[in-house]
Every structure is written in C-alpha cells, then in structure tokens.
Amino acid sequence: DYPVETHKRRLIQWFSHLPNEEKQFGGYFSPDTMHVDPLILERRPEERAGLVSSPVLPQTGSSSVTVEQLFEATDVRDQETGVTVLMYGAVGTGKNTVLRKLFKLLLPFSCEDLMSLRDLVSRKYFHLRKHPLLSGEGNQAKDLLFLFHKMEKMKLDFRIGSTELCSDPNEALPAGVVVVNLLRKYMLPEASILVSTRLSALDRIPQKYVSRYAQICGFNDPDRQRAYFTSRLLQQSGEAAQKNEALVELLYLNLQRESQLAAACFLPSYCWLTCATLHFLHFTHTNTPIRTLTGIYTSFLRLNFGGEVLSPGRAMSTQEHQNSLMLHVVRTVGKLALDGVTYKRTSFTEKELEQWIGGKTKTDEELRQLAVFRTDVLDFFMAPCVESSKHLPEDLSEADEKRYVFAVPAMQEYLAALYVVLGENKSALEKLTKQVSTAIGQAGDDVSTIINIFSKFIPLRIFALFNLLKFFPKLFEKLSSHNKGNIARTMAAEMFRTEDSYNEDVLDQVEQNLLGVHGPQQQQHTEGQPFELYPIFMGGLLNYGNRVQLEQLGCTIQSSTVAQITKALRKYLVRELNKPQPPEEVMDLLVLLYEFQNPRLSADVLSSIRSIRLADIRMTSLKCFVLASVLSCTPPSYHLESLDLSSCLLTSEMLKTLMPAFRHTHNLNLQFNSLHPDSCSLLRDLLLDPKSCVKSLQLCDNPLLDSGAHTLLEALPQNQSLRHLSLMHTALGDQGALDLADKIQQHSGLEELNVAYNNIGDNAALTLVDACREHPSIHTVHLYLNPLSDVGKQSLYVRGVPKSKGGSGRRVRVLASVTEGSDLSEDWHPILSVIRENASSWDRERVKQQLRVFLRDLEWGRQQQQSIWKRLHFRKVEKGVRQTLRMLDKNTLSTYK
C-alpha cells in the first residue's frame, strides 16, 4: 500500500545517505559498493560473561550467522510473537553497518530522543500516522521491525512497580515505558525488535526478554578485510585501477604477515581509517577537496565518538561538555600517549595502563565510569602487542609481562598532540592560578568575598605578602602565554630533531606503516621509535576545520590559544630554518604548514627561505600538491632562488600540479626524473608564462629525445628570463642540436648551454658552436661525452673565437674534452667533476670508453710537450682520469678533490 511503499522509499534514501566523512573521497563510494558484512556470532546467554576481553575472537560453540538468520523463528513462542535480538559489540566493530532494511516495515528509533510511541511515529514518519500496522489489532504487526540503536543511552527499568504495563500503542506514555513494554512483548507482541548496544550495557535488558544474543565481531580474517579494501579502493577504471590493485595487493601482503595493522583491522573502523589514509596519500590531486591527515583522524574520532558522553543515560547539554567521552579519552589515553612520545615508548604494561587510565578514582560513580570506559572504549585505542615477542629472546618473551600498543601508531601521536594543544599538560601552579583567576573574576570588588576565596588556596600569613587581587590574574595570563610559547617551542624542536634528520619523510613513514617495507630497508638513524607526526598533528589540530569538529566532540581549542601558539611558532620555525636542513626535514616542514592551513603563517615562514632542496625525496601526487599549496600562500613578489627536485621520480601529472610552484623559482633543477617528451609541453608553457621567472632550467638525465627538445625550444623566441639551459644526457641527436642552433638566435638572454653526453656528431656540434659564437651573450657550451672525432674537437676550439669583427667579440668556451689539441683544456677539472658526480646513473661502458679516449688524448698531448712542468700537469690530469676509471669498475664513485 502507499504509506508502506513511501516509507520503504524514504528508508532506502536514508540508508543511501553518505556522511560528510565519506564525501571527501570524491564520490566513488556508495553504500551498496562498499558494504562488507562483519562477522556476527550468535551467543548463548551463559557466554556473555567472558566476552568483553576479546570481542574479535570466536569462542567454542559460537556459530556465525547473518542478520536475516537472527530473525528466523527457533521455537513455538517465536512463531507466535516477534523475535527480540540484542546485538552488541565494542566501539568500531561495525554495528552501524549491519542495520539494513529487513522487513516490510522498519521503524528506526534513536534512543537519544525517544518519546511516546504514537507521538514518535507521527512526528518522525508522518505518512504512517494512521497505518493499521500500528493499531495493535490482530497480528498486523508481524511484519514490523523496531530498531533501537544505542540502547545504552537509555535507563530502562523493568520492575512492575516502576514501569506500568500497557498494551495500547495509542496511549501516550513516557519513552522508557514504551520501550520496556515493547521488549516485554506486552505491546505489539507480533513485532520483532532489534536492539543494538555496547558491551557495558549488555545486562540492562533481562535475559527472559531476549530471544537471541548476537555479537558483532568485526573482520576476523584478512580475506574479509581485503574485501572491504577492494570495495573502497577499486572503484576506478583504466590505469588508475591497475595502480589501485597493486596498492591493495601490498596492503593485503602486510595484513597476512600478522602485523599490528592486521590486529587493528579486526575493527571495521580502523579499516575505514586505513582506506581514508591511503586515499589521502595516493589520490590527492588538484581537483580533490582540501584534506589533511589530521582532518582524517579527527573525522575518524567524530564518526565513532560524536555526541558520546561519559555518563550514559543523559543527553549532553552545553554545561556538560566536561562529560564528553572524547575529552575523557584525551585526559586519560592522551596523557598515556604523551608519556610514550616523551620517553620514546610505543608499548605499555597492564600496570601502566591502570596507572594512567584509572588515575586516582575515589567515588563509586568514578569507579562505575571507569568500568564502562575500560569495557567500551579502551580496547578501541589499545591492543595487545603482536610483535613484541619477535624482538625478544624466546625465554624472555614468555616470561615478560603482556604489553599493549596503540591500535595504529599514528593514533598515539595524534592523541598526544591533542592532549598538549588542549592545554591539559599543565603544571600544578598553572592549574591553581587558573582556579584563582576565575574565582576573582566572579567575585567582583567584594573584598570580604575575595578574602574568603583566597583563604581556600593559601594561608593568610602568605596572603598578606601579595596584592593578590592584581597578582593572580596577571600571573595566570603570564603563565598561560608561557605555556602557549612552550607548545610552539615543542613543535619546532620536535620538527627538527637532529637524530631524526635523515629518516624518511613523514608521509613515507605513514605509508610504510600501512603497506609495510618492501625491499631493503633504509638505515634507521633514530634510536627507538621516531615520533615525527607528533608536531605535525599539533599544527593540524589548530586548523579551523579541525577545531570545529573537535568542538562537536567536546574538545574546545580557543581562538586566542591558536593566535598565541601561531605567533610563537613563526619565530621558532624561522630560527630553525636559518640552519641547513636535509631534504627530508624540509618536506616535513612543508607538510606541517599544509596541515596548519594558515596562509599567513606559511607566507611568513617561507619569506625566510630562498632555497627549497628536495633532492632524492620520493615525490608523490600528494607531496607535489602540498608543495604547490604551501607556495601558493606567498605573495606574487616572492621568488625562490632555487628549487631542487632532482631524483624525485616526477611524472608529467606531477609537473602539472607543480606549475604554480615553478613560477616562483629562478633556478629549477629537474635532473634524474625520467621525464619523457610529453613533459616538454608543460615546461614550454612554463617558459611562455609571463609570470614565470625561471633563469636556470636543468633537465639532465631525462629521455626528452629530439621531439621533446623541439617542443621545449618553441618557447625560446618569446621567453626572456632563461639564462642557463641544461639538456645533458637527454638523448638529443643531431636534429635536436640543429633545432637548438636555430632557436637560440631568437633568444637574446641565454648565457650557458649544456648538451653534453648526447648523440651529437661533428657537423651538428660545429653548427651549434657557430650559432653560439654569433650570439650576443652565450659564453659557455658543454659538448663532452658526445661522439666527436679528434678533428671535430679541434675545429670546435678553433671556432670558439668569432671570425669577423662584427661578431660579439667574446670567446665562447667549448667544453668538449680535457685537451685542446696538444694543450690541456682549462676546463678539464669541471668536466671530470661532472662525470664523477653523474656516472653512477649513466651507461658505464660508454663513460669508460670516453674516459679512455681522454687518456689517449692526454698521452699524445704529454708527448708533444717540451716543458717538464707541463708534462707533470698532464700526468696529474691522467691520474684523475685513471682514478675515475677505477672507481667506475669498483662502483665507488666519490667527489673528486
């Protein structure tokens, strides 16, 4: 009938709704494509007592079932009345994912705002207000399913004296009475009921009112986890799909190793976090919404703890932010996390957990809250360490106390950062001063009230020594400002720790935690676990978007706090950047500024930087996006003296992302990136851009070919900024050299050309040198390691000086060999230095062949010399060439001195 069909359609729309946390992934997902059923175990009533310790491991006698099977009648009583199923599980096991449309009519109720049955149905589902299914007549309610989600939020009383009996669904009753009578099967007994709750609330419904117990156990095996990851990460087609399949395969291999990640991914929530992080690392590009790693972790916590309070049974009001469950997590688990970060520890004993989580509990209410917290929440963050025994001798590991770690390593750093940024890491003096300052503010000018207030904190004999009315507010303000400065100083100090300087950059570390390390591991320079995400999370938490989400979790970061930390941080970062930093640290700094999402801070910090050196960093689409985003915060007048992206595995797509960053750069180094001819159209557009200020472009060791060079050189007639162009070892042939000779005549600013180590013959080389000789500003041409004949080399040096007086009148230095005829070339040292620096990535046999030609030329030139000093000089250069040859044979090249 129409009302039921209308309700079905609206339910489908409701269940199809994606939360904001899912929409950030670009719209690839839908509930149908990404749904994977978690493991559901049917439990006997007597099994409930031992379930809380290990909710993900099946126990003897427990059978796996589907949600549909839970509502199949098992006895005569179930056939006459509806089935009541109590479904329970720890935080993150997947209770929300199994709530699907099962019956003709499903009525989902949130136990946070339940009213009388008639009013609730009328208000929430207006189209069902007069439907006979809810009349209570006959057995019409047999196709009705009531779904009560988060039952732990209600305080139900099943005593007859407290909750009256009622079978009339039309009678207005308090919310608790309606639910209790439905569960008693006194009201609408034919209706089925599905109750979802947490472990701590398992016994709130008497056993006699429950037909079946079902425990949600999450993903108990790697195959179920793989199905989840596949549904999330393999939604695209074409080349992207192949890349994603390789990604899923690496992830699956890591899960099969029984790693700590595999243990965490028993919880579907951590599978979500893993997918979100991988999507951030591998699928961020210019068209995706702005996302940050900190934002992903904040969203993750909001999905699992949004609206949750420490005291169940009451809704959280404005005055009850103190009872926010997330805030309690920060004050307990976050404090433990900070202790681990401070002392470089990732694992903790049960005694340490009890010390940090239990604290100094005194009252019965505090003990009750602690029991609920340990049962429902603690296992979500802490997991038994599955890898501790791998690093200990067998006899020691067996006797060692059981240890716990954070489910994912980055969560420890996130919670530690949140604990500090929220200001929870205060000294006793700061806490006392804040209390006194607040009390004074409330007291006004009533002196007697003030004296009564202070008498609670300090003896009167000490009170007489101070003008406390003025002293304490100023002291609190000073301590507060000092505390914010300490946070900023901690961020800067943690960012640039000397012992972490040569670890891989932080984004690579995050990826390795998820996918594992394949192939030889890089040498770890840090003793113990590096915590390089900790300061980055501190910056990311100050982002406005993260602060809004944290406010919803009951964790408030004041704008004044952000302003104070930012002001101090700017000073400390600039101070650290005045020191030389390795590329990994520079990349981490860029990530920090990106996570902060504060354009003014980024511009102020970058104003002190004139060079960004990221050589040998494994660039990804995300890292390129980070670099471009941070540099886009600078004013148009800002220019980098140099940007070094050599050996960064760049692709054409990455170049496209980096174009805004390139416009800020004078000296652009793109050597050793295997860029192909299609990349040259982007570089041509860069040189044609009127906003571009590139003076030096180094493209050594990229297979550009003649076709790529032809495309690139199309920019020369209109470009006026370029001064130095390096096309060394770019597979140029004679045609490329001839194109270059033609185009340089239309560019008046070039000063130096490097086309060494290509396939340029005598005639093309001579044409190029003739063109350079007549050019008004070119003074140097590199042509060594090209297949030039002896006659050709000699002709090049002769033509280095213009024939006519109408020429430029300046000699062009032609670097073609270590000799010039029978004399030594004055440029022999630069030639050998370049060869030594790059030969490890070049064709060794070809380089050795050219070095032997050098030796032959040197021996012949030495024999022509009459002066003993010149002969000795020749021998010195010969020694350098022979040394380079030996190093090539032994693969031990080093810088020539």
CSV table of N, CA, C and O in Angstrom, one decimal, residues 398-457:
chain,number,residue,atom,x,y,z
A,398,GLU,N,58.5,-15.2,26.9
A,398,GLU,CA,57.5,-15.9,27.5
A,398,GLU,C,57.2,-15.4,29.0
A,398,GLU,O,56.1,-15.4,29.4
A,399,ALA,N,58.3,-15.0,29.6
A,399,ALA,CA,58.2,-14.6,31.0
A,399,ALA,C,57.8,-13.1,31.1
A,399,ALA,O,57.4,-12.6,32.1
A,400,ASP,N,57.9,-12.4,30.0
A,400,ASP,CA,57.7,-10.9,30.0
A,400,ASP,C,56.2,-10.6,30.2
A,400,ASP,O,55.3,-11.4,29.7
A,401,GLU,N,55.9,-9.5,30.8
A,401,GLU,CA,54.5,-9.1,31.1
A,401,GLU,C,53.9,-8.7,29.7
A,401,GLU,O,54.5,-8.2,28.9
A,402,LYS,N,52.6,-9.0,29.6
A,402,LYS,CA,51.9,-8.7,28.4
A,402,LYS,C,51.9,-7.2,28.2
A,402,LYS,O,51.7,-6.4,29.1
A,403,ARG,N,52.1,-6.8,27.0
A,403,ARG,CA,52.2,-5.3,26.6
A,403,ARG,C,51.2,-4.9,25.7
A,403,ARG,O,50.7,-5.7,24.9
A,404,TYR,N,50.8,-3.6,25.7
A,404,TYR,CA,49.8,-3.1,24.8
A,404,TYR,C,50.4,-1.9,24.0
A,404,TYR,O,51.3,-1.2,24.5
A,405,VAL,N,49.9,-1.8,22.8
A,405,VAL,CA,50.3,-0.6,22.0
A,405,VAL,C,49.0,0.0,21.4
A,405,VAL,O,47.9,-0.5,21.5
A,406,PHE,N,49.2,1.2,20.9
A,406,PHE,CA,48.1,1.9,20.2
A,406,PHE,C,47.7,1.1,18.9
A,406,PHE,O,48.6,0.6,18.3
A,407,ALA,N,46.4,1.0,18.6
A,407,ALA,CA,46.0,0.1,17.5
A,407,ALA,C,46.7,0.5,16.2
A,407,ALA,O,47.1,-0.3,15.5
A,408,VAL,N,46.8,1.8,16.0
A,408,VAL,CA,47.7,2.3,14.9
A,408,VAL,C,48.7,3.3,15.4
A,408,VAL,O,48.3,4.1,16.3
A,409,PRO,N,49.9,3.2,15.0
A,409,PRO,CA,51.0,4.1,15.7
A,409,PRO,C,50.7,5.6,15.6
A,409,PRO,O,50.9,6.3,16.6
A,410,ALA,N,50.1,6.0,14.5
A,410,ALA,CA,49.8,7.5,14.4
A,410,ALA,C,48.8,8.0,15.4
A,410,ALA,O,48.8,9.1,15.8
A,411,MET,N,47.9,7.0,15.9
A,411,MET,CA,46.9,7.5,16.9
A,411,MET,C,47.6,7.9,18.2
A,411,MET,O,47.1,8.8,18.9
A,412,GLN,N,48.7,7.3,18.5
A,412,GLN,CA,49.4,7.7,19.7
A,412,GLN,C,49.9,9.2,19.6
A,412,GLN,O,49.8,10.0,20.5
A,413,GLU,N,50.4,9.5,18.4
A,413,GLU,CA,50.9,10.8,18.2
A,413,GLU,C,49.8,11.8,18.1
A,413,GLU,O,49.9,13.0,18.6
A,414,TYR,N,48.7,11.4,17.5
A,414,TYR,CA,47.5,12.3,17.4
A,414,TYR,C,47.0,12.7,18.8
A,414,TYR,O,46.8,13.8,19.1
A,415,LEU,N,46.8,11.7,19.6
A,415,LEU,CA,46.2,11.9,21.0
A,415,LEU,C,47.2,12.7,21.9
A,415,LEU,O,46.8,13.5,22.7
A,416,ALA,N,48.5,12.4,21.7
A,416,ALA,CA,49.5,13.2,22.5
A,416,ALA,C,49.4,14.6,22.1
A,416,ALA,O,49.5,15.5,22.9
A,417,ALA,N,49.3,14.9,20.8
A,417,ALA,CA,49.3,16.3,20.3
A,417,ALA,C,48.0,16.9,20.8
A,417,ALA,O,48.0,18.1,21.2
A,418,LEU,N,46.9,16.2,20.7
A,418,LEU,CA,45.6,16.8,21.2
A,418,LEU,C,45.6,17.1,22.7
A,418,LEU,O,45.1,18.1,23.1
A,419,TYR,N,46.3,16.2,23.4
A,419,TYR,CA,46.4,16.5,24.9
A,419,TYR,C,47.2,17.8,25.2
A,419,TYR,O,46.8,18.6,26.0
A,420,VAL,N,48.2,18.0,24.4
A,420,VAL,CA,49.0,19.2,24.6
A,420,VAL,C,48.3,20.4,24.1
A,420,VAL,O,48.3,21.5,24.8
A,421,VAL,N,47.7,20.4,22.9
A,421,VAL,CA,47.1,21.6,22.3
A,421,VAL,C,45.9,22.0,23.1
A,421,VAL,O,45.6,23.2,23.2
A,422,LEU,N,45.2,21.0,23.8
A,422,LEU,CA,44.0,21.4,24.6
A,422,LEU,C,44.4,22.0,25.9
A,422,LEU,O,43.6,22.5,26.7
A,423,GLY,N,45.7,22.1,26.2
A,423,GLY,CA,46.2,22.7,27.4
A,423,GLY,C,46.1,21.8,28.6
A,423,GLY,O,46.2,22.3,29.8
A,424,GLU,N,46.0,20.5,28.4
A,424,GLU,CA,45.8,19.6,29.5
A,424,GLU,C,47.2,19.3,30.2
A,424,GLU,O,47.2,18.8,31.4
A,425,ASN,N,48.3,19.6,29.5
A,425,ASN,CA,49.6,19.3,30.1
A,425,ASN,C,50.1,20.5,30.9
A,425,ASN,O,51.1,21.2,30.6
A,426,LYS,N,49.3,20.8,32.0
A,426,LYS,CA,49.7,22.0,32.8
A,426,LYS,C,50.4,21.5,34.1
A,426,LYS,O,50.2,20.4,34.6
A,427,SER,N,51.1,22.5,34.6
A,427,SER,CA,51.8,22.2,35.9
A,427,SER,C,50.7,22.5,37.0
A,427,SER,O,49.7,23.1,36.8
A,428,ALA,N,51.0,22.1,38.2
A,428,ALA,CA,50.1,22.3,39.3
A,428,ALA,C,49.9,23.8,39.6
A,428,ALA,O,48.8,24.3,39.9
A,429,LEU,N,51.0,24.6,39.4
A,429,LEU,CA,50.9,26.1,39.6
A,429,LEU,C,50.0,26.7,38.6
A,429,LEU,O,49.2,27.5,38.9
A,430,GLU,N,50.0,26.2,37.3
A,430,GLU,CA,49.2,26.8,36.3
A,430,GLU,C,47.7,26.4,36.6
A,430,GLU,O,46.8,27.3,36.5
A,431,LYS,N,47.4,25.2,37.1
A,431,LYS,CA,46.1,24.8,37.4
A,431,LYS,C,45.5,25.6,38.6
A,431,LYS,O,44.4,26.1,38.6
A,432,LEU,N,46.4,25.8,39.6
A,432,LEU,CA,45.9,26.6,40.8
A,432,LEU,C,45.7,28.0,40.4
A,432,LEU,O,44.7,28.6,40.7
A,433,THR,N,46.6,28.6,39.6
A,433,THR,CA,46.4,30.0,39.2
A,433,THR,C,45.2,30.2,38.3
A,433,THR,O,44.5,31.2,38.5
A,434,LYS,N,44.8,29.3,37.5
A,434,LYS,CA,43.6,29.4,36.7
A,434,LYS,C,42.4,29.4,37.6
A,434,LYS,O,41.4,30.2,37.4
A,435,GLN,N,42.4,28.5,38.6
A,435,GLN,CA,41.2,28.5,39.5
A,435,GLN,C,41.1,29.8,40.3
A,435,GLN,O,40.0,30.3,40.4
A,436,VAL,N,42.2,30.3,40.7
A,436,VAL,CA,42.1,31.6,41.5
A,436,VAL,C,41.7,32.7,40.6
A,436,VAL,O,40.9,33.6,41.0
A,437,SER,N,42.2,32.8,39.4
A,437,SER,CA,41.9,33.9,38.5
A,437,SER,C,40.4,33.8,38.1
A,437,SER,O,39.8,34.9,38.1
A,438,THR,N,39.9,32.6,37.9
A,438,THR,CA,38.4,32.5,37.6
A,438,THR,C,37.6,32.9,38.8
A,438,THR,O,36.6,33.6,38.7
A,439,ALA,N,38.1,32.5,40.0
A,439,ALA,CA,37.3,32.9,41.2
A,439,ALA,C,37.3,34.4,41.4
A,439,ALA,O,36.3,35.0,41.8
A,440,ILE,N,38.4,35.1,41.2
A,440,ILE,CA,38.5,36.5,41.3
A,440,ILE,C,37.5,37.2,40.3
A,440,ILE,O,36.8,38.2,40.7
A,441,GLY,N,37.5,36.7,39.1
A,441,GLY,CA,36.6,37.3,38.1
A,441,GLY,C,35.2,37.2,38.5
A,441,GLY,O,34.4,38.1,38.2
A,442,GLN,N,34.8,36.2,39.2
A,442,GLN,CA,33.4,36.0,39.7
A,442,GLN,C,33.1,36.8,40.9
A,442,GLN,O,32.0,37.2,41.2
A,443,ALA,N,34.2,37.2,41.7
A,443,ALA,CA,33.9,37.8,43.0
A,443,ALA,C,33.7,39.3,42.9
A,443,ALA,O,33.1,39.9,43.7
A,444,GLY,N,34.2,40.0,41.8
A,444,GLY,CA,34.0,41.4,41.7
A,444,GLY,C,34.8,42.1,42.7
A,444,GLY,O,36.0,41.8,43.0
A,445,ASP,N,34.3,43.2,43.2
A,445,ASP,CA,35.0,44.1,44.1
A,445,ASP,C,34.8,43.8,45.6
A,445,ASP,O,35.2,44.6,46.5
A,446,ASP,N,34.0,42.8,45.9
A,446,ASP,CA,33.7,42.5,47.3
A,446,ASP,C,34.9,41.9,48.0
A,446,ASP,O,35.3,40.8,47.8
A,447,VAL,N,35.5,42.8,48.8
A,447,VAL,CA,36.8,42.4,49.5
A,447,VAL,C,36.7,41.2,50.4
A,447,VAL,O,37.5,40.3,50.4
A,448,SER,N,35.6,41.2,51.1
A,448,SER,CA,35.4,40.0,52.0
A,448,SER,C,35.3,38.7,51.3
A,448,SER,O,35.8,37.7,51.7
A,449,THR,N,34.6,38.8,50.1
A,449,THR,CA,34.4,37.6,49.3
A,449,THR,C,35.7,37.1,48.8
A,449,THR,O,36.1,36.0,48.7
A,450,ILE,N,36.6,38.1,48.4
A,450,ILE,CA,37.9,37.8,47.8
A,450,ILE,C,38.7,37.1,48.9
A,450,ILE,O,39.4,36.2,48.6
A,451,ILE,N,38.7,37.7,50.1
A,451,ILE,CA,39.5,37.1,51.2
A,451,ILE,C,39.0,35.7,51.5
A,451,ILE,O,39.9,34.8,51.7
A,452,ASN,N,37.7,35.4,51.5
A,452,ASN,CA,37.2,34.1,51.7
A,452,ASN,C,37.7,33.1,50.6
A,452,ASN,O,38.0,32.0,50.8
A,453,ILE,N,37.7,33.7,49.4
A,453,ILE,CA,38.1,32.8,48.2
A,453,ILE,C,39.6,32.4,48.4
A,453,ILE,O,40.0,31.2,48.3
A,454,PHE,N,40.5,33.4,48.7
A,454,PHE,CA,41.9,33.1,48.8
A,454,PHE,C,42.3,32.3,50.0
A,454,PHE,O,43.3,31.6,50.0
A,455,SER,N,41.4,32.4,51.0
A,455,SER,CA,41.7,31.6,52.2
A,455,SER,C,41.6,30.1,51.9
A,455,SER,O,42.2,29.3,52.7
A,456,LYS,N,40.9,29.7,50.8
A,456,LYS,CA,40.8,28.3,50.5
A,456,LYS,C,42.1,27.8,49.8
A,456,LYS,O,42.3,26.6,49.7
A,457,PHE,N,42.9,28.7,49.3
A,457,PHE,CA,44.0,28.3,48.5
A,457,PHE,C,45.4,28.4,49.2
A,457,PHE,O,46.2,27.6,49.1
